[in-house]
């Protein structure tokens, strides 16, 4: 079945780095843009980043731009989020999600139709 | 940057109709999505392109979008509809995904 599964979360000290992974299965991964979305404890959803199906276009929320990097390996059906210079306010559940439309134009994103269960990142000393 | 505004909470009795609004500047020209998130679970897409439903979503869920307000309507509300609901758009001006702050639906 169509699914995405996140991994790589954990407890990390402020200023350190962490890399999240998202393994996709059940669909042609290389045809879909992919997202990272996070949710701080007791808060709403916050978009983090999106990457086009071919990896050539990437967009970031202002709160993470310059610190986080989204990437993908279409040969491994895997999405990544490299998180550097982590702060306490980055503490959240991080979700990976698939774009709703295959082979969509790289200047437009259609929203998220498949979500993982999330991986928890805690930034604390 | 583009902002979407939702009421923090909406309450409705079982069997009644719930309407959750999402306000944004000229949102009527954008394509709006709605997600349902039950406690402790990942979000689920319930409406896309303002008013279309993914397969498996009951017809009780419907959407509309005009002017400065998009609306998610849930007819014949059931206890199982109790959840947080988020609206979302793609803002082409900033190349950003934008979420509303979320609305907690309580079934009385």
mmCIF file with all atom_site columns, C-alpha atoms in Angstrom:
data_model
loop_
_atom_site.group_PDB
_atom_site.id
_atom_site.type_symbol
_atom_site.label_atom_id
_atom_site.label_alt_id
_atom_site.label_comp_id
_atom_site.label_asym_id
_atom_site.label_entity_id
_atom_site.label_seq_id
_atom_site.pdbx_PDB_ins_code
_atom_site.Cartn_x
_atom_site.Cartn_y
_atom_site.Cartn_z
_atom_site.occupancy
_atom_site.B_iso_or_equiv
_atom_site.pdbx_formal_charge
_atom_site.auth_seq_id
_atom_site.auth_comp_id
_atom_site.auth_asym_id
_atom_site.auth_atom_id
_atom_site.pdbx_PDB_model_num
ATOM 1   C CA . UNK A 1 1   ? 0.000   0.000  0.000   1.00 0.00 ? 1   UNK A CA 1
ATOM 2   C CA . UNK A 1 2   ? 0.997   3.608  -0.412  1.00 0.00 ? 2   UNK A CA 1
ATOM 3   C CA . UNK A 1 3   ? 2.936   4.771  2.618   1.00 0.00 ? 3   UNK A CA 1
ATOM 4   C CA . UNK A 1 4   ? 5.733   6.914  3.928   1.00 0.00 ? 4   UNK A CA 1
ATOM 5   C CA . UNK A 1 5   ? 7.651   6.140  7.113   1.00 0.00 ? 5   UNK A CA 1
ATOM 6   C CA . UNK A 1 6   ? 9.796   8.663  8.960   1.00 0.00 ? 6   UNK A CA 1
ATOM 7   C CA . UNK A 1 7   ? 12.832  7.865  11.080  1.00 0.00 ? 7   UNK A CA 1
ATOM 8   C CA . UNK A 1 8   ? 15.816  9.552  12.656  1.00 0.00 ? 8   UNK A CA 1
ATOM 9   C CA . UNK A 1 9   ? 14.201  11.550 15.425  1.00 0.00 ? 9   UNK A CA 1
ATOM 10  C CA . UNK A 1 10  ? 15.617  11.779 18.909  1.00 0.00 ? 10  UNK A CA 1
ATOM 11  C CA . UNK A 1 11  ? 16.946  14.037 21.625  1.00 0.00 ? 11  UNK A CA 1
ATOM 12  C CA . UNK A 1 12  ? 19.668  16.459 20.584  1.00 0.00 ? 12  UNK A CA 1
ATOM 13  C CA . UNK A 1 13  ? 21.420  19.365 22.252  1.00 0.00 ? 13  UNK A CA 1
ATOM 14  C CA . UNK A 1 14  ? 20.926  22.936 21.029  1.00 0.00 ? 14  UNK A CA 1
ATOM 15  C CA . UNK A 1 15  ? 23.319  23.819 18.247  1.00 0.00 ? 15  UNK A CA 1
ATOM 16  C CA . UNK A 1 16  ? 23.778  20.227 17.134  1.00 0.00 ? 16  UNK A CA 1
ATOM 17  C CA . UNK A 1 17  ? 22.591  18.501 13.964  1.00 0.00 ? 17  UNK A CA 1
ATOM 18  C CA . UNK A 1 18  ? 20.190  15.705 13.094  1.00 0.00 ? 18  UNK A CA 1
ATOM 19  C CA . UNK A 1 19  ? 19.097  14.068 9.853   1.00 0.00 ? 19  UNK A CA 1
ATOM 20  C CA . UNK A 1 20  ? 15.607  12.735 9.337   1.00 0.00 ? 20  UNK A CA 1
ATOM 21  C CA . UNK A 1 21  ? 14.704  10.159 6.703   1.00 0.00 ? 21  UNK A CA 1
ATOM 22  C CA . UNK A 1 22  ? 11.413  9.239  5.080   1.00 0.00 ? 22  UNK A CA 1
ATOM 23  C CA . UNK A 1 23  ? 11.111  5.928  3.254   1.00 0.00 ? 23  UNK A CA 1
ATOM 24  C CA . UNK A 1 24  ? 8.410   5.774  0.598   1.00 0.00 ? 24  UNK A CA 1
ATOM 25  C CA . UNK A 1 25  ? 6.725   2.684  -0.809  1.00 0.00 ? 25  UNK A CA 1
ATOM 26  C CA . UNK A 1 26  ? 3.727   1.676  -2.876  1.00 0.00 ? 26  UNK A CA 1
ATOM 27  C CA . UNK A 1 27  ? 4.018   4.511  -5.407  1.00 0.00 ? 27  UNK A CA 1
ATOM 28  C CA . UNK A 1 28  ? 6.451   5.956  -7.947  1.00 0.00 ? 28  UNK A CA 1
ATOM 29  C CA . UNK A 1 29  ? 8.417   8.145  -5.571  1.00 0.00 ? 29  UNK A CA 1
ATOM 30  C CA . UNK A 1 30  ? 10.328  9.925  -8.331  1.00 0.00 ? 30  UNK A CA 1
ATOM 31  C CA . UNK A 1 31  ? 7.074   11.336 -9.745  1.00 0.00 ? 31  UNK A CA 1
ATOM 32  C CA . UNK A 1 32  ? 5.952   13.244 -6.653  1.00 0.00 ? 32  UNK A CA 1
ATOM 33  C CA . UNK A 1 33  ? 7.026   16.355 -4.820  1.00 0.00 ? 33  UNK A CA 1
ATOM 34  C CA . UNK A 1 34  ? 7.488   15.749 -1.114  1.00 0.00 ? 34  UNK A CA 1
ATOM 35  C CA . UNK A 1 35  ? 7.062   17.824 2.042   1.00 0.00 ? 35  UNK A CA 1
ATOM 36  C CA . UNK A 1 36  ? 8.231   18.072 5.614   1.00 0.00 ? 36  UNK A CA 1
ATOM 37  C CA . UNK A 1 37  ? 5.686   19.449 8.069   1.00 0.00 ? 37  UNK A CA 1
ATOM 38  C CA . UNK A 1 38  ? 6.163   19.763 11.823  1.00 0.00 ? 38  UNK A CA 1
ATOM 39  C CA . UNK A 1 39  ? 3.976   20.169 14.874  1.00 0.00 ? 39  UNK A CA 1
ATOM 40  C CA . UNK A 1 40  ? 5.304   21.498 18.166  1.00 0.00 ? 40  UNK A CA 1
ATOM 41  C CA . UNK A 1 41  ? 3.720   20.091 21.334  1.00 0.00 ? 41  UNK A CA 1
ATOM 42  C CA . UNK A 1 42  ? 0.173   21.393 21.665  1.00 0.00 ? 42  UNK A CA 1
ATOM 43  C CA . UNK A 1 43  ? 0.499   23.589 18.574  1.00 0.00 ? 43  UNK A CA 1
ATOM 44  C CA . UNK A 1 44  ? -0.743  23.579 15.009  1.00 0.00 ? 44  UNK A CA 1
ATOM 45  C CA . UNK A 1 45  ? 0.801   22.316 11.807  1.00 0.00 ? 45  UNK A CA 1
ATOM 46  C CA . UNK A 1 46  ? 3.794   24.231 10.449  1.00 0.00 ? 46  UNK A CA 1
ATOM 47  C CA . UNK A 1 47  ? 5.162   23.688 6.970   1.00 0.00 ? 47  UNK A CA 1
ATOM 48  C CA . UNK A 1 48  ? 8.958   23.204 6.939   1.00 0.00 ? 48  UNK A CA 1
ATOM 49  C CA . UNK A 1 49  ? 10.053  22.512 3.359   1.00 0.00 ? 49  UNK A CA 1
ATOM 50  C CA . UNK A 1 50  ? 9.034   21.100 -0.002  1.00 0.00 ? 50  UNK A CA 1
ATOM 51  C CA . UNK A 1 51  ? 11.086  19.552 -2.808  1.00 0.00 ? 51  UNK A CA 1
ATOM 52  C CA . UNK A 1 52  ? 10.086  18.973 -6.413  1.00 0.00 ? 52  UNK A CA 1
ATOM 53  C CA . UNK A 1 53  ? 9.831   15.476 -7.827  1.00 0.00 ? 53  UNK A CA 1
ATOM 54  C CA . UNK A 1 54  ? 13.279  15.689 -9.409  1.00 0.00 ? 54  UNK A CA 1
ATOM 55  C CA . UNK A 1 55  ? 14.952  17.445 -6.478  1.00 0.00 ? 55  UNK A CA 1
ATOM 56  C CA . UNK A 1 56  ? 15.823  20.549 -8.476  1.00 0.00 ? 56  UNK A CA 1
ATOM 57  C CA . UNK A 1 57  ? 13.419  22.942 -6.736  1.00 0.00 ? 57  UNK A CA 1
ATOM 58  C CA . UNK A 1 58  ? 13.342  23.408 -2.968  1.00 0.00 ? 58  UNK A CA 1
ATOM 59  C CA . UNK A 1 59  ? 11.452  25.881 -0.811  1.00 0.00 ? 59  UNK A CA 1
ATOM 60  C CA . UNK A 1 60  ? 11.727  26.530 2.904   1.00 0.00 ? 60  UNK A CA 1
ATOM 61  C CA . UNK A 1 61  ? 9.813   28.190 5.698   1.00 0.00 ? 61  UNK A CA 1
ATOM 62  C CA . UNK A 1 62  ? 11.481  31.366 6.917   1.00 0.00 ? 62  UNK A CA 1
ATOM 63  C CA . UNK A 1 63  ? 11.971  29.814 10.363  1.00 0.00 ? 63  UNK A CA 1
ATOM 64  C CA . UNK A 1 64  ? 14.301  27.115 9.034   1.00 0.00 ? 64  UNK A CA 1
ATOM 65  C CA . UNK A 1 65  ? 15.833  28.647 5.911   1.00 0.00 ? 65  UNK A CA 1
ATOM 66  C CA . UNK A 1 66  ? 19.606  28.522 6.069   1.00 0.00 ? 66  UNK A CA 1
ATOM 67  C CA . UNK A 1 67  ? 19.607  25.859 8.812   1.00 0.00 ? 67  UNK A CA 1
ATOM 68  C CA . UNK A 1 68  ? 17.608  22.987 7.298   1.00 0.00 ? 68  UNK A CA 1
ATOM 69  C CA . UNK A 1 69  ? 18.159  21.250 3.949   1.00 0.00 ? 69  UNK A CA 1
ATOM 70  C CA . UNK A 1 70  ? 15.629  19.051 2.198   1.00 0.00 ? 70  UNK A CA 1
ATOM 71  C CA . UNK A 1 71  ? 16.896  16.469 -0.284  1.00 0.00 ? 71  UNK A CA 1
ATOM 72  C CA . UNK A 1 72  ? 15.878  13.212 -1.886  1.00 0.00 ? 72  UNK A CA 1
ATOM 73  C CA . UNK A 1 73  ? 17.402  10.107 -3.395  1.00 0.00 ? 73  UNK A CA 1
ATOM 74  C CA . UNK A 1 74  ? 14.986  8.805  -6.009  1.00 0.00 ? 74  UNK A CA 1
ATOM 75  C CA . UNK A 1 75  ? 17.070  5.644  -6.476  1.00 0.00 ? 75  UNK A CA 1
ATOM 76  C CA . UNK A 1 76  ? 16.413  4.797  -2.817  1.00 0.00 ? 76  UNK A CA 1
ATOM 77  C CA . UNK A 1 77  ? 12.838  6.130  -2.616  1.00 0.00 ? 77  UNK A CA 1
ATOM 78  C CA . UNK A 1 78  ? 13.908  8.241  0.331   1.00 0.00 ? 78  UNK A CA 1
ATOM 79  C CA . UNK A 1 79  ? 13.384  11.833 1.422   1.00 0.00 ? 79  UNK A CA 1
ATOM 80  C CA . UNK A 1 80  ? 15.719  13.571 3.871   1.00 0.00 ? 80  UNK A CA 1
ATOM 81  C CA . UNK A 1 81  ? 15.774  16.585 6.143   1.00 0.00 ? 81  UNK A CA 1
ATOM 82  C CA . UNK A 1 82  ? 19.178  17.714 7.364   1.00 0.00 ? 82  UNK A CA 1
ATOM 83  C CA . UNK A 1 83  ? 18.715  19.916 10.402  1.00 0.00 ? 83  UNK A CA 1
ATOM 84  C CA . UNK A 1 84  ? 21.650  22.026 11.589  1.00 0.00 ? 84  UNK A CA 1
ATOM 85  C CA . UNK A 1 85  ? 22.020  24.579 14.374  1.00 0.00 ? 85  UNK A CA 1
ATOM 86  C CA . UNK A 1 86  ? 19.000  23.164 16.150  1.00 0.00 ? 86  UNK A CA 1
ATOM 87  C CA . UNK A 1 87  ? 17.102  25.298 18.616  1.00 0.00 ? 87  UNK A CA 1
ATOM 88  C CA . UNK A 1 88  ? 14.644  24.517 21.391  1.00 0.00 ? 88  UNK A CA 1
ATOM 89  C CA . UNK A 1 89  ? 11.850  25.873 19.203  1.00 0.00 ? 89  UNK A CA 1
ATOM 90  C CA . UNK A 1 90  ? 12.567  23.144 16.635  1.00 0.00 ? 90  UNK A CA 1
ATOM 91  C CA . UNK A 1 91  ? 11.189  20.594 19.103  1.00 0.00 ? 91  UNK A CA 1
ATOM 92  C CA . UNK A 1 92  ? 8.267   18.944 17.315  1.00 0.00 ? 92  UNK A CA 1
ATOM 93  C CA . UNK A 1 93  ? 6.861   15.908 15.625  1.00 0.00 ? 93  UNK A CA 1
ATOM 94  C CA . UNK A 1 94  ? 8.140   15.952 12.045  1.00 0.00 ? 94  UNK A CA 1
ATOM 95  C CA . UNK A 1 95  ? 5.892   14.543 9.336   1.00 0.00 ? 95  UNK A CA 1
ATOM 96  C CA . UNK A 1 96  ? 6.814   13.543 5.814   1.00 0.00 ? 96  UNK A CA 1
ATOM 97  C CA . UNK A 1 97  ? 4.037   13.900 3.234   1.00 0.00 ? 97  UNK A CA 1
ATOM 98  C CA . UNK A 1 98  ? 3.477   13.320 -0.456  1.00 0.00 ? 98  UNK A CA 1
ATOM 99  C CA . UNK A 1 99  ? 2.176   15.887 -2.913  1.00 0.00 ? 99  UNK A CA 1
ATOM 100 C CA . UNK A 1 100 ? -1.246  15.126 -4.254  1.00 0.00 ? 100 UNK A CA 1
ATOM 101 C CA . UNK A 1 101 ? -0.375  15.368 -7.941  1.00 0.00 ? 101 UNK A CA 1
ATOM 102 C CA . UNK A 1 102 ? 2.207   13.349 -9.853  1.00 0.00 ? 102 UNK A CA 1
ATOM 103 C CA . UNK A 1 103 ? 4.677   15.157 -12.106 1.00 0.00 ? 103 UNK A CA 1
ATOM 104 C CA . UNK A 1 104 ? 3.258   18.512 -11.090 1.00 0.00 ? 104 UNK A CA 1
ATOM 105 C CA . UNK A 1 105 ? 4.730   21.788 -12.361 1.00 0.00 ? 105 UNK A CA 1
ATOM 106 C CA . UNK A 1 106 ? 7.673   22.694 -10.175 1.00 0.00 ? 106 UNK A CA 1
ATOM 107 C CA . UNK A 1 107 ? 6.349   26.159 -9.470  1.00 0.00 ? 107 UNK A CA 1
ATOM 108 C CA . UNK A 1 108 ? 3.086   24.932 -7.877  1.00 0.00 ? 108 UNK A CA 1
ATOM 109 C CA . UNK A 1 109 ? 2.334   22.473 -5.086  1.00 0.00 ? 109 UNK A CA 1
ATOM 110 C CA . UNK A 1 110 ? -1.005  20.761 -4.689  1.00 0.00 ? 110 UNK A CA 1
ATOM 111 C CA . UNK A 1 111 ? -1.125  19.778 -1.027  1.00 0.00 ? 111 UNK A CA 1
ATOM 112 C CA . UNK A 1 112 ? -0.514  16.594 0.925   1.00 0.00 ? 112 UNK A CA 1
ATOM 113 C CA . UNK A 1 113 ? -2.462  13.393 0.403   1.00 0.00 ? 113 UNK A CA 1
ATOM 114 C CA . UNK A 1 114 ? -0.263  10.786 2.106   1.00 0.00 ? 114 UNK A CA 1
ATOM 115 C CA . UNK A 1 115 ? 1.252   11.404 5.537   1.00 0.00 ? 115 UNK A CA 1
ATOM 116 C CA . UNK A 1 116 ? 3.569   9.387  7.714   1.00 0.00 ? 116 UNK A CA 1
ATOM 117 C CA . UNK A 1 117 ? 3.058   8.869  11.431  1.00 0.00 ? 117 UNK A CA 1
ATOM 118 C CA . UNK A 1 118 ? 5.826   11.279 12.296  1.00 0.00 ? 118 UNK A CA 1
ATOM 119 C CA . UNK A 1 119 ? 9.129   11.192 14.132  1.00 0.00 ? 119 UNK A CA 1
ATOM 120 C CA . UNK A 1 120 ? 9.781   13.208 17.285  1.00 0.00 ? 120 UNK A CA 1
ATOM 121 C CA . UNK A 1 121 ? 12.669  15.637 17.598  1.00 0.00 ? 121 UNK A CA 1
ATOM 122 C CA . UNK A 1 122 ? 13.473  17.078 21.004  1.00 0.00 ? 122 UNK A CA 1
ATOM 123 C CA . UNK A 1 123 ? 16.074  19.805 21.282  1.00 0.00 ? 123 UNK A CA 1
ATOM 124 C CA . UNK A 1 124 ? 17.201  20.123 24.868  1.00 0.00 ? 124 UNK A CA 1
ATOM 125 C CA . UNK A 1 125 ? 20.352  20.392 26.905  1.00 0.00 ? 125 UNK A CA 1
ATOM 126 C CA . UNK B 2 1   ? 3.475   36.799 3.904   1.00 0.00 ? 1   UNK B CA 1
ATOM 127 C CA . UNK B 2 2   ? 0.065   35.257 3.337   1.00 0.00 ? 2   UNK B CA 1
ATOM 128 C CA . UNK B 2 3   ? -1.991  34.557 6.448   1.00 0.00 ? 3   UNK B CA 1
ATOM 129 C CA . UNK B 2 4   ? -4.915  32.159 6.960   1.00 0.00 ? 4   UNK B CA 1
ATOM 130 C CA . UNK B 2 5   ? -7.187  32.791 9.939   1.00 0.00 ? 5   UNK B CA 1
ATOM 131 C CA . UNK B 2 6   ? -9.360  30.120 11.542  1.00 0.00 ? 6   UNK B CA 1
ATOM 132 C CA . UNK B 2 7   ? -11.546 30.270 14.664  1.00 0.00 ? 7   UNK B CA 1
ATOM 133 C CA . UNK B 2 8   ? -9.840  28.393 17.502  1.00 0.00 ? 8   UNK B CA 1
ATOM 134 C CA . UNK B 2 9   ? -12.908 26.330 18.279  1.00 0.00 ? 9   UNK B CA 1
ATOM 135 C CA . UNK B 2 10  ? -16.306 25.303 16.993  1.00 0.00 ? 10  UNK B CA 1
ATOM 136 C CA . UNK B 2 11  ? -18.872 23.285 18.913  1.00 0.00 ? 11  UNK B CA 1
ATOM 137 C CA . UNK B 2 12  ? -21.848 21.424 17.511  1.00 0.00 ? 12  UNK B CA 1
ATOM 138 C CA . UNK B 2 13  ? -24.371 18.842 18.677  1.00 0.00 ? 13  UNK B CA 1
ATOM 139 C CA . UNK B 2 14  ? -24.466 15.412 17.044  1.00 0.00 ? 14  UNK B CA 1
ATOM 140 C CA . UNK B 2 15  ? -26.552 15.377 13.894  1.00 0.00 ? 15  UNK B CA 1
ATOM 141 C CA . UNK B 2 16  ? -26.173 19.105 13.332  1.00 0.00 ? 16  UNK B CA 1
ATOM 142 C CA . UNK B 2 17  ? -24.038 20.926 10.780  1.00 0.00 ? 17  UNK B CA 1
ATOM 143 C CA . UNK B 2 18  ? -20.588 22.299 11.581  1.00 0.00 ? 18  UNK B CA 1
ATOM 144 C CA . UNK B 2 19  ? -19.055 25.109 9.565   1.00 0.00 ? 19  UNK B CA 1
ATOM 145 C CA . UNK B 2 20  ? -15.370 25.950 9.946   1.00 0.00 ? 20  UNK B CA 1
ATOM 146 C CA . UNK B 2 21  ? -14.096 29.080 8.234   1.00 0.00 ? 21  UNK B CA 1
ATOM 147 C CA . UNK B 2 22  ? -10.679 29.984 6.867   1.00 0.00 ? 22  UNK B CA 1
ATOM 148 C CA . UNK B 2 23  ? -10.079 33.627 6.115   1.00 0.00 ? 23  UNK B CA 1
ATOM 149 C CA . UNK B 2 24  ? -7.419  34.989 3.803   1.00 0.00 ? 24  UNK B CA 1
ATOM 150 C CA . UNK B 2 25  ? -6.930  37.947 1.503   1.00 0.00 ? 25  UNK B CA 1
ATOM 151 C CA . UNK B 2 26  ? -8.707  37.068 -1.744  1.00 0.00 ? 26  UNK B CA 1
ATOM 152 C CA . UNK B 2 27  ? -8.540  33.382 -0.838  1.00 0.00 ? 27  UNK B CA 1
ATOM 153 C CA . UNK B 2 28  ? -11.247 32.751 -3.417  1.00 0.00 ? 28  UNK B CA 1
ATOM 154 C CA . UNK B 2 29  ? -8.636  32.769 -6.186  1.00 0.00 ? 29  UNK B CA 1
ATOM 155 C CA . UNK B 2 30  ? -6.552  30.116 -4.450  1.00 0.00 ? 30  UNK B CA 1
ATOM 156 C CA . UNK B 2 31  ? -7.087  26.375 -4.193  1.00 0.00 ? 31  UNK B CA 1
ATOM 157 C CA . UNK B 2 32  ? -7.835  25.412 -0.597  1.00 0.00 ? 32  UNK B CA 1
ATOM 158 C CA . UNK B 2 33  ? -7.246  22.107 1.129   1.00 0.00 ? 33  UNK B CA 1
ATOM 159 C CA . UNK B 2 34  ? -8.586  20.910 4.485   1.00 0.00 ? 34  UNK B CA 1
ATOM 160 C CA . UNK B 2 35  ? -7.021  18.365 6.815   1.00 0.00 ? 35  UNK B CA 1
ATOM 161 C CA . UNK B 2 36  ? -8.507  16.530 9.771   1.00 0.00 ? 36  UNK B CA 1
ATOM 162 C CA . UNK B 2 37  ? -6.225  15.588 12.656  1.00 0.00 ? 37  UNK B CA 1
ATOM 163 C CA . UNK B 2 38  ? -7.555  13.430 15.454  1.00 0.00 ? 38  UNK B CA 1
ATOM 164 C CA . UNK B 2 39  ? -5.778  13.348 18.786  1.00 0.00 ? 39  UNK B CA 1
ATOM 165 C CA . UNK B 2 40  ? -2.412  11.608 18.583  1.00 0.00 ? 40  UNK B CA 1
ATOM 166 C CA . UNK B 2 41  ? -2.721  10.866 14.873  1.00 0.00 ? 41  UNK B CA 1
ATOM 167 C CA . UNK B 2 42  ? -1.280  12.193 11.639  1.00 0.00 ? 42  UNK B CA 1
ATOM 168 C CA . UNK B 2 43  ? -3.371  14.599 9.572   1.00 0.00 ? 43  UNK B CA 1
ATOM 169 C CA . UNK B 2 44  ? -5.748  13.260 6.928   1.00 0.00 ? 44  UNK B CA 1
ATOM 170 C CA . UNK B 2 45  ? -6.742  15.142 3.775   1.00 0.00 ? 45  UNK B CA 1
ATOM 171 C CA . UNK B 2 46  ? -10.534 15.598 3.678   1.00 0.00 ? 46  UNK B CA 1
ATOM 172 C CA . UNK B 2 47  ? -11.038 18.269 0.996   1.00 0.00 ? 47  UNK B CA 1
ATOM 173 C CA . UNK B 2 48  ? -8.864  19.533 -1.860  1.00 0.00 ? 48  UNK B CA 1
ATOM 174 C CA . UNK B 2 49  ? -9.368  22.025 -4.697  1.00 0.00 ? 49  UNK B CA 1
ATOM 175 C CA . UNK B 2 50  ? -11.838 23.902 -2.461  1.00 0.00 ? 50  UNK B CA 1
ATOM 176 C CA . UNK B 2 51  ? -14.576 21.272 -2.618  1.00 0.00 ? 51  UNK B CA 1
ATOM 177 C CA . UNK B 2 52  ? -13.373 17.880 -3.851  1.00 0.00 ? 52  UNK B CA 1
ATOM 178 C CA . UNK B 2 53  ? -13.126 14.853 -1.569  1.00 0.00 ? 53  UNK B CA 1
ATOM 179 C CA . UNK B 2 54  ? -10.462 12.146 -1.703  1.00 0.00 ? 54  UNK B CA 1
ATOM 180 C CA . UNK B 2 55  ? -11.761 8.624  -2.020  1.00 0.00 ? 55  UNK B CA 1
ATOM 181 C CA . UNK B 2 56  ? -12.932 7.270  1.307   1.00 0.00 ? 56  UNK B CA 1
ATOM 182 C CA . UNK B 2 57  ? -13.984 10.631 2.738   1.00 0.00 ? 57  UNK B CA 1
ATOM 183 C CA . UNK B 2 58  ? -17.730 10.715 3.500   1.00 0.00 ? 58  UNK B CA 1
ATOM 184 C CA . UNK B 2 59  ? -20.004 12.986 1.472   1.00 0.00 ? 59  UNK B CA 1
ATOM 185 C CA . UNK B 2 60  ? -20.855 14.704 4.750   1.00 0.00 ? 60  UNK B CA 1
ATOM 186 C CA . UNK B 2 61  ? -17.622 16.655 4.286   1.00 0.00 ? 61  UNK B CA 1
ATOM 187 C CA . UNK B 2 62  ? -17.865 19.500 1.774   1.00 0.00 ? 62  UNK B CA 1
ATOM 188 C CA . UNK B 2 63  ? -16.060 22.723 1.037   1.00 0.00 ? 63  UNK B CA 1
ATOM 189 C CA . UNK B 2 64  ? -16.606 26.092 -0.570  1.00 0.00 ? 64  UNK B CA 1
ATOM 190 C CA . UNK B 2 65  ? -14.420 29.085 -1.320  1.00 0.00 ? 65  UNK B CA 1
ATOM 191 C CA . UNK B 2 66  ? -15.291 32.623 -2.362  1.00 0.00 ? 66  UNK B CA 1
ATOM 192 C CA . UNK B 2 67  ? -14.047 36.118 -1.740  1.00 0.00 ? 67  UNK B CA 1
ATOM 193 C CA . UNK B 2 68  ? -12.022 36.221 1.462   1.00 0.00 ? 68  UNK B CA 1
ATOM 194 C CA . UNK B 2 69  ? -13.415 33.078 3.104   1.00 0.00 ? 69  UNK B CA 1
ATOM 195 C CA . UNK B 2 70  ? -13.201 29.337 2.546   1.00 0.00 ? 70  UNK B CA 1
ATOM 196 C CA . UNK B 2 71  ? -15.519 27.073 4.506   1.00 0.00 ? 71  UNK B CA 1
ATOM 197 C CA . UNK B 2 72  ? -15.438 23.420 5.485   1.00 0.00 ? 72  UNK B CA 1
ATOM 198 C CA . UNK B 2 73  ? -18.930 22.095 6.155   1.00 0.00 ? 73  UNK B CA 1
ATOM 199 C CA . UNK B 2 74  ? -19.552 18.857 8.012   1.00 0.00 ? 74  UNK B CA 1
ATOM 200 C CA . UNK B 2 75  ? -23.160 17.680 7.814   1.00 0.00 ? 75  UNK B CA 1
ATOM 201 C CA . UNK B 2 76  ? -24.814 15.300 10.242  1.00 0.00 ? 76  UNK B CA 1
ATOM 202 C CA . UNK B 2 77  ? -21.887 15.563 12.620  1.00 0.00 ? 77  UNK B CA 1
ATOM 203 C CA . UNK B 2 78  ? -20.851 12.416 14.459  1.00 0.00 ? 78  UNK B CA 1
ATOM 204 C CA . UNK B 2 79  ? -18.814 11.948 17.599  1.00 0.00 ? 79  UNK B CA 1
ATOM 205 C CA . UNK B 2 80  ? -16.006 10.557 15.451  1.00 0.00 ? 80  UNK B CA 1
ATOM 206 C CA . UNK B 2 81  ? -15.663 13.898 13.665  1.00 0.00 ? 81  UNK B CA 1
ATOM 207 C CA . UNK B 2 82  ? -14.223 15.482 16.783  1.00 0.00 ? 82  UNK B CA 1
ATOM 208 C CA . UNK B 2 83  ? -10.749 16.638 15.735  1.00 0.00 ? 83  UNK B CA 1
ATOM 209 C CA . UNK B 2 84  ? -8.588  19.593 14.793  1.00 0.00 ? 84  UNK B CA 1
ATOM 210 C CA . UNK B 2 85  ? -9.147  20.903 11.271  1.00 0.00 ? 85  UNK B CA 1
ATOM 211 C CA . UNK B 2 86  ? -6.589  22.878 9.263   1.00 0.00 ? 86  UNK B CA 1
ATOM 212 C CA . UNK B 2 87  ? -6.955  24.788 6.027   1.00 0.00 ? 87  UNK B CA 1
ATOM 213 C CA . UNK B 2 88  ? -3.968  25.139 3.684   1.00 0.00 ? 88  UNK B CA 1
ATOM 214 C CA . UNK B 2 89  ? -2.997  26.885 0.462   1.00 0.00 ? 89  UNK B CA 1
ATOM 215 C CA . UNK B 2 90  ? 0.062   27.273 -1.735  1.00 0.00 ? 90  UNK B CA 1
ATOM 216 C CA . UNK B 2 91  ? 1.081   30.935 -1.866  1.00 0.00 ? 91  UNK B CA 1
ATOM 217 C CA . UNK B 2 92  ? 2.704   31.454 -5.258  1.00 0.00 ? 92  UNK B CA 1
ATOM 218 C CA . UNK B 2 93  ? 3.821   34.982 -4.328  1.00 0.00 ? 93  UNK B CA 1
ATOM 219 C CA . UNK B 2 94  ? 6.193   33.699 -1.659  1.00 0.00 ? 94  UNK B CA 1
ATOM 220 C CA . UNK B 2 95  ? 6.604   30.065 -2.779  1.00 0.00 ? 95  UNK B CA 1
ATOM 221 C CA . UNK B 2 96  ? 5.388   28.977 0.631   1.00 0.00 ? 96  UNK B CA 1
ATOM 222 C CA . UNK B 2 97  ? 2.901   26.439 1.923   1.00 0.00 ? 97  UNK B CA 1
ATOM 223 C CA . UNK B 2 98  ? 0.562   28.201 4.357   1.00 0.00 ? 98  UNK B CA 1
ATOM 224 C CA . UNK B 2 99  ? -1.521  26.530 7.055   1.00 0.00 ? 99  UNK B CA 1
ATOM 225 C CA . UNK B 2 100 ? -4.281  28.094 9.070   1.00 0.00 ? 100 UNK B CA 1
ATOM 226 C CA . UNK B 2 101 ? -3.912  28.002 12.836  1.00 0.00 ? 101 UNK B CA 1
ATOM 227 C CA . UNK B 2 102 ? -6.376  25.157 13.175  1.00 0.00 ? 102 UNK B CA 1
ATOM 228 C CA . UNK B 2 103 ? -9.889  24.797 14.583  1.00 0.00 ? 103 UNK B CA 1
ATOM 229 C CA . UNK B 2 104 ? -10.824 22.356 17.309  1.00 0.00 ? 104 UNK B CA 1
ATOM 230 C CA . UNK B 2 105 ? -14.213 20.815 16.567  1.00 0.00 ? 105 UNK B CA 1
ATOM 231 C CA . UNK B 2 106 ? -16.034 19.661 19.681  1.00 0.00 ? 106 UNK B CA 1
ATOM 232 C CA . UNK B 2 107 ? -19.076 17.429 19.398  1.00 0.00 ? 107 UNK B CA 1
ATOM 233 C CA . UNK B 2 108 ? -21.304 18.191 22.364  1.00 0.00 ? 108 UNK B CA 1
#
